[in-house]
């Protein structure tokens, strides 16, 4: 059942890729209510229904940040070939979200948790995602000299001031990067179009060719990615996203590694302190999020590493538990 747990192979390959929206820069809002209203007031923005309870979320208790957290990609007529213009928008774990899927699912950000380093234990949440919106963007690929229509998703995050050290780092601009986490109930291969549910076997592309280039039947070079979510055709023959196929559940403050390669090479020693906490969690706590961890997608490679460490730790404990039980049977 751990099919959805992205394996280590893609992380190794990811080391050579330029970062895109892998780590999103945030911006502290000085006058949150007005700043956010201003940010959401433009004609071209799609979601305008602001339902933030500003009396509960006030500046005495929270620090507010705005962050462009995820971008979609333009897909071709068949629904899964990613427009080469959008290749840099595939994240470093090989995940991407098509325009229809992002449009159908971005609202699930609202009410999500604000964590540190993707440590997704509700008691360790540092705040809330208050609002989300998408705006159409003409993404320009400078290398190809071409443009594509995509969407950027912006979120409004409230971090509780009682986490004093964290908030002072945010306020001073020392901590500026956020990364999102989502659950994908369905994914689709961007090379062969295979749609996979939780228990389905990967196609060879998702298994072994993530982030590698391939040439399609028309001689166009594209990148193999795992499209989160799934689409179907409406009565007019347009692709629409399945709103249940992806759930965005959190946005985490993450350290910006000076050199990502170093992080990948020095697995545990370079792991952020907050993430290392995972190793000290009691088993029941780890267990309660395990089901979800297997379906998790996070935007940055370090976040993915944290999830993998959690899963490894859980497996280790299970093995230990089993061997101690076996010993007990033999030795009483
Ligand atoms: Zn495939």
PDB file of C-alpha atoms in Angstrom, residues 98-225:
ATOM      1  CA  UNK A  98      -2.722  20.725 -14.142  1.00  0.00           C
ATOM      2  CA  UNK A  99      -4.769  23.898 -14.584  1.00  0.00           C
ATOM      3  CA  UNK A 100      -8.153  22.117 -14.179  1.00  0.00           C
ATOM      4  CA  UNK A 101      -6.997  20.249 -11.059  1.00  0.00           C
ATOM      5  CA  UNK A 102      -5.634  23.354  -9.330  1.00  0.00           C
ATOM      6  CA  UNK A 103      -8.806  25.297 -10.139  1.00  0.00           C
ATOM      7  CA  UNK A 104     -10.961  22.509  -8.729  1.00  0.00           C
ATOM      8  CA  UNK A 105      -8.967  21.947  -5.553  1.00  0.00           C
ATOM      9  CA  UNK A 106      -7.122  25.093  -4.390  1.00  0.00           C
ATOM     10  CA  UNK A 107      -9.900  26.058  -1.965  1.00  0.00           C
ATOM     11  CA  UNK A 108      -8.994  23.040   0.171  1.00  0.00           C
ATOM     12  CA  UNK A 109      -6.049  25.139   1.443  1.00  0.00           C
ATOM     13  CA  UNK A 110      -8.477  27.239   3.505  1.00  0.00           C
ATOM     14  CA  UNK A 111      -8.538  26.006   7.093  1.00  0.00           C
ATOM     15  CA  UNK A 112      -5.315  24.060   6.602  1.00  0.00           C
ATOM     16  CA  UNK A 113      -2.547  24.069   9.184  1.00  0.00           C
ATOM     17  CA  UNK A 114       0.641  26.096   9.256  1.00  0.00           C
ATOM     18  CA  UNK A 115       3.462  23.787  10.286  1.00  0.00           C
ATOM     19  CA  UNK A 116       7.185  23.946  10.638  1.00  0.00           C
ATOM     20  CA  UNK A 117       9.100  21.679   8.248  1.00  0.00           C
ATOM     21  CA  UNK A 118       6.036  19.555   7.406  1.00  0.00           C
ATOM     22  CA  UNK A 119       5.883  17.994  10.849  1.00  0.00           C
ATOM     23  CA  UNK A 120       2.203  17.248  10.542  1.00  0.00           C
ATOM     24  CA  UNK A 121       1.148  16.632  14.069  1.00  0.00           C
ATOM     25  CA  UNK A 122      -1.912  18.791  14.854  1.00  0.00           C
ATOM     26  CA  UNK A 123      -0.618  19.723  18.334  1.00  0.00           C
ATOM     27  CA  UNK A 124       2.486  21.167  16.718  1.00  0.00           C
ATOM     28  CA  UNK A 125       0.597  23.428  14.327  1.00  0.00           C
ATOM     29  CA  UNK A 126       1.822  27.016  14.450  1.00  0.00           C
ATOM     30  CA  UNK A 127      -1.200  28.634  12.825  1.00  0.00           C
ATOM     31  CA  UNK A 128      -3.787  28.481  10.091  1.00  0.00           C
ATOM     32  CA  UNK A 129      -4.249  29.077   6.384  1.00  0.00           C
ATOM     33  CA  UNK A 130      -7.017  31.673   6.293  1.00  0.00           C
ATOM     34  CA  UNK A 131      -7.638  32.190   2.624  1.00  0.00           C
ATOM     35  CA  UNK A 132      -6.567  31.014  -0.810  1.00  0.00           C
ATOM     36  CA  UNK A 133      -7.008  32.387  -4.286  1.00  0.00           C
ATOM     37  CA  UNK A 134      -5.799  31.660  -7.777  1.00  0.00           C
ATOM     38  CA  UNK A 135      -4.805  34.142 -10.435  1.00  0.00           C
ATOM     39  CA  UNK A 136      -4.174  33.486 -14.111  1.00  0.00           C
ATOM     40  CA  UNK A 137      -0.559  34.035 -15.129  1.00  0.00           C
ATOM     41  CA  UNK A 138       1.175  34.099 -18.482  1.00  0.00           C
ATOM     42  CA  UNK A 139       4.211  32.104 -17.564  1.00  0.00           C
ATOM     43  CA  UNK A 140       7.187  32.911 -19.694  1.00  0.00           C
ATOM     44  CA  UNK A 141       9.830  30.318 -20.314  1.00  0.00           C
ATOM     45  CA  UNK A 142      12.848  32.475 -21.146  1.00  0.00           C
ATOM     46  CA  UNK A 143      14.878  29.592 -22.515  1.00  0.00           C
ATOM     47  CA  UNK A 144      12.183  28.595 -25.020  1.00  0.00           C
ATOM     48  CA  UNK A 145      11.015  32.174 -25.574  1.00  0.00           C
ATOM     49  CA  UNK A 146       7.401  31.034 -25.257  1.00  0.00           C
ATOM     50  CA  UNK A 147       4.496  31.593 -22.916  1.00  0.00           C
ATOM     51  CA  UNK A 148       1.823  29.376 -21.377  1.00  0.00           C
ATOM     52  CA  UNK A 149      -1.336  30.079 -19.407  1.00  0.00           C
ATOM     53  CA  UNK A 150      -1.122  28.770 -15.864  1.00  0.00           C
ATOM     54  CA  UNK A 151      -2.465  29.676 -12.426  1.00  0.00           C
ATOM     55  CA  UNK A 152      -0.635  30.722  -9.310  1.00  0.00           C
ATOM     56  CA  UNK A 153      -2.244  29.990  -5.982  1.00  0.00           C
ATOM     57  CA  UNK A 154      -1.748  32.555  -3.205  1.00  0.00           C
ATOM     58  CA  UNK A 155      -2.477  31.859   0.422  1.00  0.00           C
ATOM     59  CA  UNK A 156      -2.917  34.018   3.502  1.00  0.00           C
ATOM     60  CA  UNK A 157      -1.259  32.441   6.522  1.00  0.00           C
ATOM     61  CA  UNK A 158      -1.703  33.426  10.178  1.00  0.00           C
ATOM     62  CA  UNK A 159       1.073  32.269  12.492  1.00  0.00           C
ATOM     63  CA  UNK A 160       0.413  32.480  16.224  1.00  0.00           C
ATOM     64  CA  UNK A 161       2.530  35.031  18.043  1.00  0.00           C
ATOM     65  CA  UNK A 162       2.856  32.742  21.055  1.00  0.00           C
ATOM     66  CA  UNK A 163       5.470  30.913  19.000  1.00  0.00           C
ATOM     67  CA  UNK A 164       7.735  33.836  19.765  1.00  0.00           C
ATOM     68  CA  UNK A 165      11.003  32.682  18.275  1.00  0.00           C
ATOM     69  CA  UNK A 166       9.398  31.539  15.049  1.00  0.00           C
ATOM     70  CA  UNK A 167       7.453  34.794  14.701  1.00  0.00           C
ATOM     71  CA  UNK A 168      10.441  37.004  15.314  1.00  0.00           C
ATOM     72  CA  UNK A 169      12.333  35.147  12.605  1.00  0.00           C
ATOM     73  CA  UNK A 170       9.392  35.643  10.237  1.00  0.00           C
ATOM     74  CA  UNK A 171       9.054  39.304  11.147  1.00  0.00           C
ATOM     75  CA  UNK A 172      12.756  40.001  10.715  1.00  0.00           C
ATOM     76  CA  UNK A 173      12.759  38.385   7.278  1.00  0.00           C
ATOM     77  CA  UNK A 174      15.130  35.657   8.373  1.00  0.00           C
ATOM     78  CA  UNK A 175      12.562  32.939   7.645  1.00  0.00           C
ATOM     79  CA  UNK A 176      10.885  33.625   4.322  1.00  0.00           C
ATOM     80  CA  UNK A 177      10.243  30.300   2.680  1.00  0.00           C
ATOM     81  CA  UNK A 178       7.122  28.193   2.744  1.00  0.00           C
ATOM     82  CA  UNK A 179       6.301  24.874   1.212  1.00  0.00           C
ATOM     83  CA  UNK A 180       2.941  23.167   0.836  1.00  0.00           C
ATOM     84  CA  UNK A 181       1.739  19.662   1.517  1.00  0.00           C
ATOM     85  CA  UNK A 182      -1.189  17.955  -0.170  1.00  0.00           C
ATOM     86  CA  UNK A 183      -2.837  14.569  -0.240  1.00  0.00           C
ATOM     87  CA  UNK A 184      -3.272  13.062  -3.666  1.00  0.00           C
ATOM     88  CA  UNK A 185      -5.947  10.397  -3.911  1.00  0.00           C
ATOM     89  CA  UNK A 186      -5.279  10.028  -7.610  1.00  0.00           C
ATOM     90  CA  UNK A 187      -2.221  10.753  -9.704  1.00  0.00           C
ATOM     91  CA  UNK A 188      -1.582  10.534 -13.426  1.00  0.00           C
ATOM     92  CA  UNK A 189       1.577   9.798 -15.357  1.00  0.00           C
ATOM     93  CA  UNK A 190       2.451  12.682 -17.678  1.00  0.00           C
ATOM     94  CA  UNK A 191       4.041  10.310 -20.182  1.00  0.00           C
ATOM     95  CA  UNK A 192       1.537   7.438 -20.662  1.00  0.00           C
ATOM     96  CA  UNK A 193      -1.527   9.004 -19.034  1.00  0.00           C
ATOM     97  CA  UNK A 194      -2.107   6.120 -16.639  1.00  0.00           C
ATOM     98  CA  UNK A 195      -4.314   7.217 -13.708  1.00  0.00           C
ATOM     99  CA  UNK A 196      -3.343   5.628 -10.419  1.00  0.00           C
ATOM    100  CA  UNK A 197      -5.281   5.227  -7.199  1.00  0.00           C
ATOM    101  CA  UNK A 198      -3.760   4.346  -3.839  1.00  0.00           C
ATOM    102  CA  UNK A 199      -3.297   0.652  -4.420  1.00  0.00           C
ATOM    103  CA  UNK A 200      -2.476   0.626  -8.113  1.00  0.00           C
ATOM    104  CA  UNK A 201       0.946  -0.344  -9.384  1.00  0.00           C
ATOM    105  CA  UNK A 202       3.096   2.432 -10.802  1.00  0.00           C
ATOM    106  CA  UNK A 203       3.808   2.543 -14.493  1.00  0.00           C
ATOM    107  CA  UNK A 204       7.503   2.261 -15.358  1.00  0.00           C
ATOM    108  CA  UNK A 205       7.726   6.018 -15.986  1.00  0.00           C
ATOM    109  CA  UNK A 206       6.637   7.086 -12.503  1.00  0.00           C
ATOM    110  CA  UNK A 207       8.707   4.289 -11.048  1.00  0.00           C
ATOM    111  CA  UNK A 208      11.957   4.934 -12.859  1.00  0.00           C
ATOM    112  CA  UNK A 209      11.819   7.985 -15.132  1.00  0.00           C
ATOM    113  CA  UNK A 210      10.597  10.821 -12.938  1.00  0.00           C
ATOM    114  CA  UNK A 211      11.935  14.208 -14.101  1.00  0.00           C
ATOM    115  CA  UNK A 212      13.623  12.627 -17.092  1.00  0.00           C
ATOM    116  CA  UNK A 213      13.042  13.914 -20.597  1.00  0.00           C
ATOM    117  CA  UNK A 214      11.215  11.906 -23.262  1.00  0.00           C
ATOM    118  CA  UNK A 215      10.277  12.631 -26.865  1.00  0.00           C
ATOM    119  CA  UNK A 216       6.616  12.215 -27.767  1.00  0.00           C
ATOM    120  CA  UNK A 217       5.222  10.826 -31.038  1.00  0.00           C
ATOM    121  CA  UNK A 218       5.447  14.302 -32.629  1.00  0.00           C
ATOM    122  CA  UNK A 219       9.080  14.767 -31.750  1.00  0.00           C
ATOM    123  CA  UNK A 220       8.400  17.198 -28.907  1.00  0.00           C
ATOM    124  CA  UNK A 221      10.601  16.834 -25.859  1.00  0.00           C
ATOM    125  CA  UNK A 222       8.757  16.735 -22.542  1.00  0.00           C
ATOM    126  CA  UNK A 223       9.427  15.824 -18.911  1.00  0.00           C
ATOM    127  CA  UNK A 224       8.055  12.827 -17.030  1.00  0.00           C
ATOM    128  CA  UNK A 225       6.118  13.994 -13.979  1.00  0.00           C
TER     129      UNK A 225
END
